[in-house]
Short mmCIF file of C-alpha atoms in Angstrom, two decimals:
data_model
loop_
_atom_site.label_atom_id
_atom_site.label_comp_id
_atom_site.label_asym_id
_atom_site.label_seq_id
_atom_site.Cartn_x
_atom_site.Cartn_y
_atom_site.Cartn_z
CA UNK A 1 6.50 22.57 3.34
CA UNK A 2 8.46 21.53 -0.31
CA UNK A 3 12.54 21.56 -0.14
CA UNK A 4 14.69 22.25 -2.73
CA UNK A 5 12.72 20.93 -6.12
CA UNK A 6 15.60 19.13 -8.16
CA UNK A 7 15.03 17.11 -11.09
CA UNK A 8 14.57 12.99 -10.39
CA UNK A 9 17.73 10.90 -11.59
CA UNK A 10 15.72 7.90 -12.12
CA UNK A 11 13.24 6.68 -15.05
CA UNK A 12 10.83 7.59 -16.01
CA UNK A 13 11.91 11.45 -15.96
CA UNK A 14 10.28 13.45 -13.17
CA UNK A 15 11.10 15.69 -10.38
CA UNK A 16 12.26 15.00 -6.70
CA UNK A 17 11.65 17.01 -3.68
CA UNK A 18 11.34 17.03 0.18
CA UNK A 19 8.64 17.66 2.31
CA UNK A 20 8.36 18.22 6.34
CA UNK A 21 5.42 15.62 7.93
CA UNK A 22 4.97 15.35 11.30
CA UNK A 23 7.92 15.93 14.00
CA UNK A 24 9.68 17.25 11.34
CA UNK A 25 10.26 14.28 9.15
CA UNK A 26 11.46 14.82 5.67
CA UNK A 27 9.88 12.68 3.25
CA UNK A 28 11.11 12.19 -0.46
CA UNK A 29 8.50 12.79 -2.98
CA UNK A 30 8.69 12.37 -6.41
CA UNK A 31 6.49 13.56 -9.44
CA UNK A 32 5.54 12.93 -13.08
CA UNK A 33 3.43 14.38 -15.53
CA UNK A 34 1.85 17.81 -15.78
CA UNK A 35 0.60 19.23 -12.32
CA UNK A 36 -2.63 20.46 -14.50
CA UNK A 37 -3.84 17.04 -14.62
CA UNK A 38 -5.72 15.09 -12.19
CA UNK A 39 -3.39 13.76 -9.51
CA UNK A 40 -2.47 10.26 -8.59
CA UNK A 41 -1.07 9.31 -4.89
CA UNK A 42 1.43 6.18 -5.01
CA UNK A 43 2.35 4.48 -1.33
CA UNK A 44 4.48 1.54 -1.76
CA UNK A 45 4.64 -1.70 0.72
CA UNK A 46 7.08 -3.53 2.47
CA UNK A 47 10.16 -3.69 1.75
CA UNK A 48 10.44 -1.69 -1.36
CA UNK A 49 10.55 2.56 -1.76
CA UNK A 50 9.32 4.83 -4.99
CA UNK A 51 10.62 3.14 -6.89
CA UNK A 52 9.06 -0.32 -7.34
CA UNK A 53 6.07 1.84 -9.17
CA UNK A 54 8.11 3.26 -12.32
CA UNK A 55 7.16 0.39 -14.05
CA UNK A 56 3.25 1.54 -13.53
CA UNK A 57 4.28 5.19 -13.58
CA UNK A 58 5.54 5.28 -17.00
CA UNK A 59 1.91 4.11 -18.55
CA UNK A 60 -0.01 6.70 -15.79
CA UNK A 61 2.33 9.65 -15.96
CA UNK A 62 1.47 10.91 -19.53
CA UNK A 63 -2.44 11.62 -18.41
CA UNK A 64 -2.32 11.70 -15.06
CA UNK A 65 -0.39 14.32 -12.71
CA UNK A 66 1.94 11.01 -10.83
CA UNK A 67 3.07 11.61 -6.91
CA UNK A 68 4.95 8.50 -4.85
CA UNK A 69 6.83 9.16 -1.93
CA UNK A 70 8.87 7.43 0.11
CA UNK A 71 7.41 6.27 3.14
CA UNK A 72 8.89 7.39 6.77
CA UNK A 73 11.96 4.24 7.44
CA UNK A 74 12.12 4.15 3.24
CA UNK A 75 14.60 5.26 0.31
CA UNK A 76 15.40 8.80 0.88
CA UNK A 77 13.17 9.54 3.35
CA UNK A 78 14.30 9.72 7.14
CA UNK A 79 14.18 6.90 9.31
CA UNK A 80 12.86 8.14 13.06
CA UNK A 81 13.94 5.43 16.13
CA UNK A 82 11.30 4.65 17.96
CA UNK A 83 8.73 2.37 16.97
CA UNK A 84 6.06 4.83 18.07
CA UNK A 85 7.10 6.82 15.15
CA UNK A 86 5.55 4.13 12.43
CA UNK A 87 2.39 4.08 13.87
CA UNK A 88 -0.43 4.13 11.25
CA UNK A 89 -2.17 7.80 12.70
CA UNK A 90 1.63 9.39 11.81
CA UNK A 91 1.80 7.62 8.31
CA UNK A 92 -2.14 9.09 7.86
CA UNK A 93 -0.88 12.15 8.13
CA UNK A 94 2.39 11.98 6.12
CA UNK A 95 0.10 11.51 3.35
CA UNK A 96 -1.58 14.85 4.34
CA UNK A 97 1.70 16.72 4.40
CA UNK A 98 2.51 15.24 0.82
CA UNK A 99 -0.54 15.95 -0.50
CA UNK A 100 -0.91 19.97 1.33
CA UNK A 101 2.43 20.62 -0.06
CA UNK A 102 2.25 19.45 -3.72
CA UNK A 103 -1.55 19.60 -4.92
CA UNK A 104 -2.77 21.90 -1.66
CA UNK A 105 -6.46 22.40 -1.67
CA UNK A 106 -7.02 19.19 -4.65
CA UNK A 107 -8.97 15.98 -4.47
CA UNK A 108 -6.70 13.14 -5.80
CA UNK A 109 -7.41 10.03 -6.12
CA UNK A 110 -4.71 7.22 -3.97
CA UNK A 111 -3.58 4.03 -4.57
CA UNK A 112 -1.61 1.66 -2.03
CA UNK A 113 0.13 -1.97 -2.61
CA UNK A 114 1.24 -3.82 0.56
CA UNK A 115 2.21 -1.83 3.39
CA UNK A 116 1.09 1.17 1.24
CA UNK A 117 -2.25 -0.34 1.04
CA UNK A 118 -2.59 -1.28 4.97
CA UNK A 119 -1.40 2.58 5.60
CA UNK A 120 -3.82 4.10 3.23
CA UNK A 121 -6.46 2.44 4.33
CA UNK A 122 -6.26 4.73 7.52
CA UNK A 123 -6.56 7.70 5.61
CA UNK A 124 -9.46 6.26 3.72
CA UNK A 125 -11.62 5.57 6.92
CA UNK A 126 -10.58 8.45 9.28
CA UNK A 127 -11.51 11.91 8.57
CA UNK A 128 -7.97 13.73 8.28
CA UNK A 129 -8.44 13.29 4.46
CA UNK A 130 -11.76 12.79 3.89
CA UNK A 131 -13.61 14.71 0.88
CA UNK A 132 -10.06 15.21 -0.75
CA UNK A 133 -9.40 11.54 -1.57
CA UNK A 134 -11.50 10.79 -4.39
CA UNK A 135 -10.81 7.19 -4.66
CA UNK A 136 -8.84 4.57 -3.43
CA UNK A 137 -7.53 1.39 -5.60
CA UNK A 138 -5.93 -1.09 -3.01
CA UNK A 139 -3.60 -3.95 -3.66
CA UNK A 140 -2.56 -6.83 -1.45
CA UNK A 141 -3.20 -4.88 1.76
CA UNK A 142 -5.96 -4.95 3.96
CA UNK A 143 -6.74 -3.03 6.40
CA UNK A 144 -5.36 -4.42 10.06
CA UNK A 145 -8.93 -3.44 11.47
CA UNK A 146 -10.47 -5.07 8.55
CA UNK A 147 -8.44 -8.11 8.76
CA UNK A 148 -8.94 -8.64 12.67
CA UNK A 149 -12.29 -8.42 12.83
CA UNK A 150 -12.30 -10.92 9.81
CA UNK A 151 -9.75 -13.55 11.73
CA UNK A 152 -12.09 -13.27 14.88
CA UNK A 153 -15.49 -14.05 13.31
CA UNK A 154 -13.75 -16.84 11.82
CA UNK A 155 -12.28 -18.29 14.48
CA UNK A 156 -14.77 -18.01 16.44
CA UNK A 157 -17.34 -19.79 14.15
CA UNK A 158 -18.22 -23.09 15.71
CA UNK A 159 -18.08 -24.75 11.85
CA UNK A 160 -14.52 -26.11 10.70
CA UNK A 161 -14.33 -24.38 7.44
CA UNK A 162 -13.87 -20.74 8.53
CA UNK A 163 -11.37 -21.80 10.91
CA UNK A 164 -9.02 -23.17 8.36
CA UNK A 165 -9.24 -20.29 5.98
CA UNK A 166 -8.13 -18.14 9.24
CA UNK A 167 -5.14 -20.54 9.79
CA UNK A 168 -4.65 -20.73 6.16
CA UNK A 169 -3.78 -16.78 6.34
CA UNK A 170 -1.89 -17.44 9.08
CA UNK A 171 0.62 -19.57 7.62
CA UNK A 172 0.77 -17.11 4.58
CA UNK A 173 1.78 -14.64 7.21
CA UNK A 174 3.70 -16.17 9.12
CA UNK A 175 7.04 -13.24 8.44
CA UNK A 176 4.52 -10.93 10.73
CA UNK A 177 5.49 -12.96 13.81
CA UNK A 178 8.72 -13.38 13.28
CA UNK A 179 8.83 -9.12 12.26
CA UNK A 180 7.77 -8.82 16.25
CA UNK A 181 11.24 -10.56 17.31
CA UNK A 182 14.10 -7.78 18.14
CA UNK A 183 17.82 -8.01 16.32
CA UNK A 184 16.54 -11.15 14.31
CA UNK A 185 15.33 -9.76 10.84
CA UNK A 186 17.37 -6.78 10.91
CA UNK A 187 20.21 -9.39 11.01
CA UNK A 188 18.71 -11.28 8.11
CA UNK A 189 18.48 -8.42 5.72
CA UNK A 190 22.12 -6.83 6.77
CA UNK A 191 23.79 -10.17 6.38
CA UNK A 192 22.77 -11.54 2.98
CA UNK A 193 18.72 -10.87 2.37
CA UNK A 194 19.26 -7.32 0.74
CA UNK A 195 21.75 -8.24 -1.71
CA UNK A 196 19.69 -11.16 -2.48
CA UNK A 197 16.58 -9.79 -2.72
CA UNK A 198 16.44 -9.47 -6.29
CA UNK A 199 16.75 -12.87 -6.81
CA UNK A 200 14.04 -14.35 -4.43
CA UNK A 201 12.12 -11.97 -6.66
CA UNK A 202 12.85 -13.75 -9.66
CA UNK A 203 12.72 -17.65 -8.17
CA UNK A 204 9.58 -16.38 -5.84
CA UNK A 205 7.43 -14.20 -7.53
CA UNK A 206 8.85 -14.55 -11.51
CA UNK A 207 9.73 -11.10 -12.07
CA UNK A 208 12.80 -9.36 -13.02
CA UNK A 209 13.02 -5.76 -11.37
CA UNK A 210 13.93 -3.06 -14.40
CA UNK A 211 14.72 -0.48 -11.59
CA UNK A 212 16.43 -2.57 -8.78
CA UNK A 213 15.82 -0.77 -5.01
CA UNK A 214 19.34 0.98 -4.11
CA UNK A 215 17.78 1.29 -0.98
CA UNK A 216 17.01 -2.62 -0.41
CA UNK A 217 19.09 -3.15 2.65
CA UNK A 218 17.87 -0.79 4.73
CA UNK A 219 13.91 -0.90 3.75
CA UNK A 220 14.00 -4.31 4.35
CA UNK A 221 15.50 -3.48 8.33
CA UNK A 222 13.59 -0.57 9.51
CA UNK A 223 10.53 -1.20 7.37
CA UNK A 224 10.22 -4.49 10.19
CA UNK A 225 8.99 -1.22 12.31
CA UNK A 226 5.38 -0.57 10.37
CA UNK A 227 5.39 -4.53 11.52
CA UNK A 228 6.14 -3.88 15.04
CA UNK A 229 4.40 -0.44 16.02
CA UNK A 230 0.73 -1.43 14.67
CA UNK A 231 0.33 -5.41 14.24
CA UNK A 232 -0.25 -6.49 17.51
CA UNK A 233 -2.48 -3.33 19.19
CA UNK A 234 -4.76 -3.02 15.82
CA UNK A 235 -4.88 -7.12 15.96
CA UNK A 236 -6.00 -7.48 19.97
CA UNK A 237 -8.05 -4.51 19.62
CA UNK A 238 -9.80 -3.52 16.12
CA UNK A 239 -12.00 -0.54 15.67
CA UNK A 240 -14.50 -0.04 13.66
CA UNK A 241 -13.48 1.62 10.29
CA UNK A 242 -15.92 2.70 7.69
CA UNK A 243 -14.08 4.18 3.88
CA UNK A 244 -15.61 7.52 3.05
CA UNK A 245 -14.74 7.28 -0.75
CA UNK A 246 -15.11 4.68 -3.51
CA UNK A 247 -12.55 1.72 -3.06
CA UNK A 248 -11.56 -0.34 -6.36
CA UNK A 249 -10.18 -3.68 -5.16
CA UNK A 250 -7.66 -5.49 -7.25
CA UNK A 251 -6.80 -9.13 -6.11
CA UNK A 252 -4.22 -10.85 -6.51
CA UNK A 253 -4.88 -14.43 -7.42
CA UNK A 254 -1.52 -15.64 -7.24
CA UNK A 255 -0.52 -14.07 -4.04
CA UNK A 256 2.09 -15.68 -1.62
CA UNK A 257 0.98 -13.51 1.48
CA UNK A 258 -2.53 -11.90 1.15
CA UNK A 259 -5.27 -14.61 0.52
CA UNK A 260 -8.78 -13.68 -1.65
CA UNK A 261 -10.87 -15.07 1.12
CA UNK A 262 -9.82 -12.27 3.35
CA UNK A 263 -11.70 -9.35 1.69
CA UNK A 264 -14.89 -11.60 2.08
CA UNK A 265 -16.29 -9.16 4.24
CA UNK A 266 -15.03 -5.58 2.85
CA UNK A 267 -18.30 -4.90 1.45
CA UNK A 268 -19.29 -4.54 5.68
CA UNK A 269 -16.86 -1.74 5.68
CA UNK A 270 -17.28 -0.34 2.27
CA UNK A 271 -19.91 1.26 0.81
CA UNK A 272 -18.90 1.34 -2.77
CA UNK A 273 -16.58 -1.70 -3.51
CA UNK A 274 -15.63 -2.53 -7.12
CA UNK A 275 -13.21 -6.02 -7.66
CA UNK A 276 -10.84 -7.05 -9.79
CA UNK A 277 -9.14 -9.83 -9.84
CA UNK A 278 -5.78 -10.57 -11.82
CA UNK A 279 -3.77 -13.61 -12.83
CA UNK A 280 -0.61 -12.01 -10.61
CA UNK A 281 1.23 -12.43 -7.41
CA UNK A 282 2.53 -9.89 -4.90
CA UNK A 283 4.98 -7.97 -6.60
CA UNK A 284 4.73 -9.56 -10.37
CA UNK A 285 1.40 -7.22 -10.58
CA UNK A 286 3.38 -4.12 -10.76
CA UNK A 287 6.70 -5.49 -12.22
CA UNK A 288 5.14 -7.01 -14.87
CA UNK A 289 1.59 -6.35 -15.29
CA UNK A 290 1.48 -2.17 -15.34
CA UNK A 291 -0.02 -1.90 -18.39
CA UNK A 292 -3.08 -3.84 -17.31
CA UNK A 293 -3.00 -2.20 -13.89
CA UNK A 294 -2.74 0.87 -15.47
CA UNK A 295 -5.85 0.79 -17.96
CA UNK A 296 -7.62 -0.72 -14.79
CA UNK A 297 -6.54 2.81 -12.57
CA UNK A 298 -7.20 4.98 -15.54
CA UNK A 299 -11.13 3.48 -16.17
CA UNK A 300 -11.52 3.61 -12.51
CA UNK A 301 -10.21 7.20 -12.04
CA UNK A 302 -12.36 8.40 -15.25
CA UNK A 303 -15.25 6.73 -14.43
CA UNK A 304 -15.34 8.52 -10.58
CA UNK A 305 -14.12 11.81 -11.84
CA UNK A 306 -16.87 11.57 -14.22
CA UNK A 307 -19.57 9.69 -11.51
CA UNK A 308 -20.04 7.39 -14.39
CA UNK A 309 -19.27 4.50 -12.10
CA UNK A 310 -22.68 2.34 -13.73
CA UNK A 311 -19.87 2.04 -16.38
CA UNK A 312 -18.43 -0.52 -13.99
CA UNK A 313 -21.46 -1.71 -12.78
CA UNK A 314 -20.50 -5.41 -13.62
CA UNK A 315 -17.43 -4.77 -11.18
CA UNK A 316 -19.25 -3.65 -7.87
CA UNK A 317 -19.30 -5.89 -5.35
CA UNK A 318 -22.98 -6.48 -3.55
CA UNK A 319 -22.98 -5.99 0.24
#
């Protein structure tokens, strides 16, 4: 169900609206572009909202019909208490409710960075959405069933080496464990992290935010939920996931948290994999690389739309 269409403050121009998910949660959705055009899901990560993707959504909105929400916890969205309420199976199927109330009936094609990534990727291998999501372009998140199945075969390998690339992405991770203490990081943020954010963006990952998160405060504290509802259950106990739709991976070779070597073994769980891999890290891929992320979506989207994906043969990954 859509609330209340009102036109979106922020730039790029576009229109904001609310929609009811799942125990009547009212998540903020935002659009660009002409709804005639083929649609494009955006889920942002951890700890950001909508709006670290205008940068990317000004280059995508004039061809392609642009919708990013805010995730449950995130900007204008509401924030439920318990931390049963972030599990991954309810974010699946906030994507649903976006997606039945603004393009009902319509294939689209998704694309997830960070936590938005990790989230997607349930959609992707479950079948709530599956023969409406066209494609999926993933960055910096793997899936948590992926990824646990990865860390195990590693760590279980009698050989050295595969042990220290799993303790490599360990250390690079280390913020999960310290997500799964209580008071601690909400503490952080509320008492100096959120007004500082912006600059451990600029000394950390080189980029300068043109739309700065009003929001950063409090999607840095109860974003630490997504941490603390699936991390530890989808870690101790991975299923097997298989994606039901083309998956273009973009890497990140400059990445502070997500290492290369731990998509190594997507090509197990996806049929038709396509890489990429860009001179970026985490965040200064979308802050200030959209243009080449951009042409990268738009070639990717074309050439699925048009099942000319032998145009990219050079990108798919052998299994």
């Amino acid at each position: 169900m859509v609330l209340n269409p009102t036109p979106y403050t922020d730039a790029p121009s576009g229109t904001s609206q609310l929609v009811i998910s799942v125990n009547d949660v009212r998540l903020h959705v935002a659009t660009w572009g002409d709804p005639k055009n083929t649609p494009i899901v955006l889920v942002h990560g951890y700890p950001d909202s909508h709006v670290v993707w205008l940068p990317l959504i000004e280059q995508l909105a004039p061809k392609f019909y642009v919708i990013a929400y805010d995730v449950r916890g995130a900007g204008k969205s509401d924030v439920p208490k318990k931390i049963s309420d972030y599990r991954l199976e309810l974010l699946s199927q906030d994507l649903a409710a976006v997606v039945d109330s603004i393009i009902p009936d319509r294939r689209f094609h998704l694309v997830g960075h960070d936590w938005g990534s990790i989230q997607s990727w349930q959609s992707v291998t479950t079948d709530l959405l599956k023969g409406r999501i066209a494609s999926y372009t993933t960055l910096s998140g793997p899936s948590l069933d992926h990824a646990a199945h990865w860390m195990r075969r590693r760590l279980l390998k009698p050989s050295i080496d595969p042990k220290h690339n799993a303790f490599r992405q360990l250390a690079s991770s280390w913020y999960i464990g310290m997500f799964q203490l209580p008071i601690l990081p909400e503490l952080v943020w509320k008492n100096g992290l959120g007004k500082l954010w912006t600059k451990y963006l600029e000394k950390r990952e080189g980029v300068v935010e043109a739309h700065p998160n009003p929001t950063q405060t409090d999607d840095g504290v109860y974003g630490v939920r997504l941490y603390r509802a699936n991390f530890i259950n989808k870690l101790t106990s991975p299923q097997e996931m298989f994606a039901h739709c083309p998956v273009q991976l973009i890497v990140l070779k400059r990445d502070n948290y997500v290492n290369s070597f731990l998509f190594e073994d997507l090509t197990h769980w996806v049929k038709d994999l396509y890489r990429r891999d860009l001179d970026a890290g985490h965040w200064s891929a979308l802050l200030n690389e959209p243009q080449t992320v951009a042409t990268w979506i738009t070639e990717w989207v074309e050439a699925v739309d048009t099942k000319k994906l032998t145009k990219l043969k050079a990108l798919k990954v052998a299994a």
